Coordinates of N, CA and C in Angstrom, one line a residue:
M1 N 100.7 112.3 129.5 CA 101.9 112.8 127.7 C 102.7 112.1 127.7
Q2 N 102.4 110.9 126.5 CA 103.1 109.7 126.4 C 104.7 109.8 125.9
L3 N 105.9 109.3 126.6 CA 106.8 109.6 126.2 C 107.5 108.7 125.5
P4 N 108.2 108.7 124.4 CA 108.6 107.8 122.7 C 109.6 106.7 123.5
P5 N 109.6 106.1 122.4 CA 109.8 104.2 122.9 C 111.6 105.2 122.5
K6 N 113.0 104.8 123.8 CA 113.9 105.3 123.2 C 114.9 104.8 122.4
V7 N 115.9 104.9 121.6 CA 117.4 103.9 120.9 C 118.2 103.8 120.5
T8 N 118.9 102.5 121.6 CA 120.2 102.9 122.0 C 121.1 102.9 121.0
D9 N 122.8 103.5 120.7 CA 123.3 104.1 119.7 C 124.1 102.4 119.2
R10 N 123.9 101.6 119.9 CA 124.1 100.1 119.7 C 123.5 99.6 118.6
A11 N 121.8 100.5 118.7 CA 120.6 99.1 117.7 C 120.9 100.1 116.7
F12 N 121.0 101.6 116.7 CA 121.7 102.0 115.3 C 122.9 102.2 114.9
D13 N 123.4 102.0 115.2 CA 125.6 101.1 115.0 C 125.0 99.9 114.0
Q14 N 124.1 98.9 115.0 CA 123.5 98.1 113.9 C 123.7 98.4 112.6
L15 N 122.1 99.2 112.4 CA 121.5 99.0 111.4 C 122.4 100.0 110.2
A16 N 123.7 100.3 111.1 CA 124.5 101.3 109.9 C 125.4 100.1 109.5
V17 N 125.3 99.4 110.0 CA 126.5 98.1 109.5 C 125.7 97.3 108.4
I18 N 124.4 96.4 109.0 CA 123.4 96.3 107.5 C 122.9 96.9 106.3
G19 N 123.4 98.1 107.0 CA 123.1 99.5 105.5 C 121.8 99.5 105.1
A20 N 120.6 99.4 105.9 CA 119.4 100.3 105.8 C 119.5 100.6 105.5
A21 N 120.1 102.3 106.2 CA 119.9 103.6 105.6 C 120.1 103.7 103.3
D22 N 120.8 103.4 104.2 CA 120.9 102.8 102.2 C 120.7 102.8 101.7
Q23 N 119.4 101.6 101.5 CA 118.9 101.2 101.0 C 117.6 101.4 100.8
G24 N 117.2 102.2 102.0 CA 116.7 103.3 102.4 C 115.2 103.5 103.1
Q25 N 116.2 102.1 103.8 CA 115.2 101.4 104.9 C 114.8 101.8 105.9
A26 N 114.0 101.5 107.4 CA 113.6 102.2 108.8 C 114.5 100.2 109.3
L27 N 114.0 100.6 111.2 CA 113.8 99.4 111.5 C 112.8 99.5 111.4
R28 N 111.0 99.0 111.3 CA 109.7 99.0 112.0 C 109.8 98.0 113.6
I29 N 109.3 98.6 114.0 CA 109.4 98.0 115.4 C 108.1 98.2 115.6
A30 N 106.1 97.3 115.5 CA 105.4 97.2 115.9 C 104.4 96.4 116.5
V31 N 103.8 96.2 116.7 CA 102.3 95.4 118.2 C 101.4 95.5 117.7
E32 N 101.6 93.5 118.0 CA 100.8 92.9 117.2 C 100.0 91.6 118.3
G33 N 98.6 91.7 118.0 CA 98.1 91.2 118.7 C 98.3 89.6 118.1
G34 N 98.3 88.9 119.1 CA 99.0 87.1 119.7 C 99.7 87.0 119.8
G35 N 101.2 86.2 119.5 CA 102.0 85.2 120.7 C 101.7 84.2 122.1
C36 N 102.4 84.5 123.1 CA 101.7 82.7 123.5 C 102.0 84.3 124.9
S37 N 101.9 84.9 124.7 CA 101.3 86.4 126.3 C 100.5 87.1 125.7
G38 N 100.5 87.6 124.3 CA 99.0 87.8 124.1 C 99.5 88.9 122.9
F39 N 100.3 89.6 123.2 CA 101.3 90.7 122.2 C 102.6 89.6 121.5
Q40 N 102.7 90.4 120.2 CA 104.0 90.3 120.3 C 104.3 90.9 118.9
Y41 N 105.8 91.3 118.9 CA 106.6 92.7 118.7 C 107.3 91.6 117.0
E42 N 106.8 92.9 116.5 CA 107.8 92.4 114.8 C 108.3 93.8 114.2
I43 N 109.4 93.2 114.0 CA 110.9 94.1 114.0 C 111.3 92.6 112.5
A44 N 110.9 94.4 111.7 CA 111.7 94.2 109.8 C 112.0 95.4 110.1
L45 N 113.0 95.0 108.3 CA 112.7 96.3 107.8 C 111.7 96.7 106.6
D46 N 111.4 97.9 106.5 CA 111.0 98.3 106.2 C 110.3 100.2 105.8
T47 N 109.6 100.4 104.9 CA 109.9 102.1 104.7 C 109.0 102.7 105.3
Q48 N 109.3 104.5 105.3 CA 108.8 105.2 106.2 C 107.4 105.0 105.7
K49 N 106.1 105.8 106.9 CA 105.2 105.3 106.4 C 104.5 107.1 106.8
P50 N 103.9 107.9 105.5 CA 103.6 109.4 106.4 C 102.6 109.0 108.5
D51 N 102.6 108.1 108.7 CA 101.8 108.3 110.1 C 102.8 108.3 110.8
D52 N 104.1 107.5 110.4 CA 104.7 107.3 111.3 C 105.8 108.0 112.2
L53 N 105.9 107.5 113.4 CA 107.3 107.9 114.8 C 108.2 107.8 113.7
V54 N 109.0 108.9 114.0 CA 110.5 107.7 112.7 C 111.4 108.8 113.9
L55 N 111.9 108.0 114.9 CA 113.5 107.7 115.9 C 114.4 108.4 115.3
E56 N 115.6 108.8 114.6 CA 116.9 108.9 113.9 C 117.6 109.1 115.1
G57 N 119.3 108.6 114.6 CA 120.2 108.5 115.6 C 121.5 107.7 114.0
K58 N 122.8 108.5 114.0 CA 124.1 108.4 113.2 C 123.3 108.0 111.7
G59 N 122.4 109.0 111.3 CA 121.7 108.5 109.9 C 121.2 107.5 109.6
Q60 N 120.8 106.9 110.8 CA 119.4 105.6 110.4 C 118.7 105.6 111.2
K61 N 117.1 105.3 110.8 CA 115.7 105.5 111.5 C 115.2 104.0 112.1
V62 N 114.2 104.9 113.1 CA 113.2 103.2 113.7 C 111.9 104.2 113.4
V63 N 111.0 102.8 113.1 CA 109.8 103.9 113.1 C 109.0 103.0 113.4
V64 N 108.0 103.3 114.0 CA 107.0 102.8 114.8 C 106.0 103.6 114.5
D65 N 104.3 102.4 114.0 CA 103.2 102.9 113.4 C 102.5 103.4 114.8
E66 N 101.5 104.5 114.5 CA 100.5 104.9 115.6 C 99.9 104.0 116.2
V67 N 99.4 102.6 116.0 CA 98.7 101.9 116.8 C 99.6 101.3 118.2
S68 N 100.7 101.1 117.8 CA 102.4 101.0 118.2 C 102.6 101.6 119.4
L69 N 102.1 102.2 119.4 CA 103.4 103.7 120.0 C 102.3 103.4 121.3
P70 N 101.5 103.4 121.2 CA 101.2 103.7 123.2 C 101.3 102.2 123.7
F71 N 101.5 100.9 122.9 CA 102.3 100.5 123.7 C 104.2 100.4 123.7
L72 N 104.7 101.4 123.3 CA 105.9 101.6 123.0 C 106.3 102.0 124.0
E73 N 105.5 102.4 125.3 CA 105.9 104.3 125.5 C 106.8 104.1 126.5
N74 N 108.1 104.6 126.4 CA 109.3 104.5 126.9 C 110.1 103.3 127.1
A75 N 109.5 102.2 126.3 CA 110.5 101.4 125.8 C 111.9 101.9 125.2
V76 N 112.7 100.4 125.3 CA 114.2 101.0 125.5 C 114.2 99.8 124.0
I77 N 114.9 100.3 122.1 CA 115.5 99.3 121.6 C 116.5 99.3 121.8
D78 N 117.3 97.8 121.9 CA 118.7 97.9 121.7 C 119.0 96.5 121.0
F79 N 120.0 96.2 120.8 CA 121.0 95.0 119.6 C 121.3 94.6 121.0
T80 N 121.4 93.2 121.3 CA 122.3 92.5 121.9 C 122.5 91.6 120.7
E81 N 124.3 90.8 121.3 CA 124.7 90.8 120.9 C 124.8 88.0 122.2
E82 N 124.3 87.7 121.8 CA 124.9 86.9 122.7 C 125.3 85.2 122.0
L83 N 125.6 84.9 122.6 CA 126.2 83.2 122.2 C 125.4 82.6 121.4
I84 N 123.9 82.6 121.5 CA 122.7 82.4 120.4 C 122.3 82.9 119.4
G85 N 122.9 84.2 119.3 CA 122.8 85.2 118.2 C 122.3 86.6 118.5
A86 N 122.5 86.9 117.6 CA 122.4 88.6 117.7 C 121.0 88.7 117.6
R87 N 120.4 90.6 118.1 CA 119.0 90.6 117.6 C 118.5 91.8 118.0
F88 N 117.2 92.2 117.7 CA 117.1 93.4 117.8 C 115.9 93.6 119.5
T89 N 116.4 94.2 120.6 CA 115.5 93.4 121.5 C 114.4 94.6 122.0
I90 N 114.0 95.0 122.4 CA 113.0 95.9 123.6 C 112.4 95.1 124.1
E91 N 113.5 96.6 125.6 CA 112.4 96.6 127.1 C 111.5 97.2 126.5
N92 N 110.2 96.1 127.5 CA 108.9 97.8 127.7 C 108.7 97.4 129.0
P93 N 109.0 98.7 130.1 CA 108.2 98.4 131.5 C 107.4 98.6 131.3
N94 N 106.3 98.4 129.9 CA 104.4 99.0 130.3 C 104.6 96.9 130.5
A95 N 105.4 96.5 129.5 CA 105.0 94.8 129.9 C 104.7 93.9 131.5
T96 N 103.3 93.6 131.4 CA 103.5 92.8 133.1 C 104.2 91.8 132.9
S97 N 104.1 90.6 131.8 CA 104.8 89.7 131.7 C 105.3 90.0 130.2
S98 N 106.1 88.3 130.0 CA 106.1 88.2 128.6 C 107.6 87.1 128.1
C99 N 107.0 86.3 127.5 CA 107.6 84.7 127.0 C 109.5 84.6 127.5
G100 N 109.7 84.0 126.9 CA 111.0 83.6 127.5 C 111.6 84.0 126.2
C101 N 111.4 83.7 124.9 CA 111.7 84.0 123.6 C 112.1 86.0 123.1
G102 N 111.4 86.0 124.2 CA 111.9 87.8 124.5 C 111.0 89.2 122.8
T103 N 109.6 88.0 122.4 CA 109.2 88.8 121.5 C 107.4 88.6 121.9
S104 N 107.3 88.0 122.5 CA 105.6 87.7 123.3 C 105.6 89.0 124.3
F105 N 104.0 89.2 124.8 CA 104.1 90.4 126.0 C 103.4 90.7 126.7
S106 N 102.7 90.2 127.8 CA 101.1 91.3 128.6 C 101.6 92.3 129.0
M107 N 100.4 93.0 128.9 CA 100.3 94.1 130.2 C 99.0 94.3 130.3

């Protein structure tokens, strides 16, 4: 049984701050081939598509397409603020290694 990714309250709060739902959009998390470690995350505001897994909280949505879903099993989608900037992050227990930028990984 596949466990879907989880989304933290911080991530949903940030989506509310930027007004994603007010604009009819959701945060899309996708996995694509490429990057310095083999796979890379694509994180962007987008509209929901019919085959997406929809994760909802605090009136906001995060969507994942069915192709990316197996790569994100039991991952945690969060939002972090650091001195170098703020960004959505993915803690992926399936990744065997990752790049320093945090957007590229291998399995």
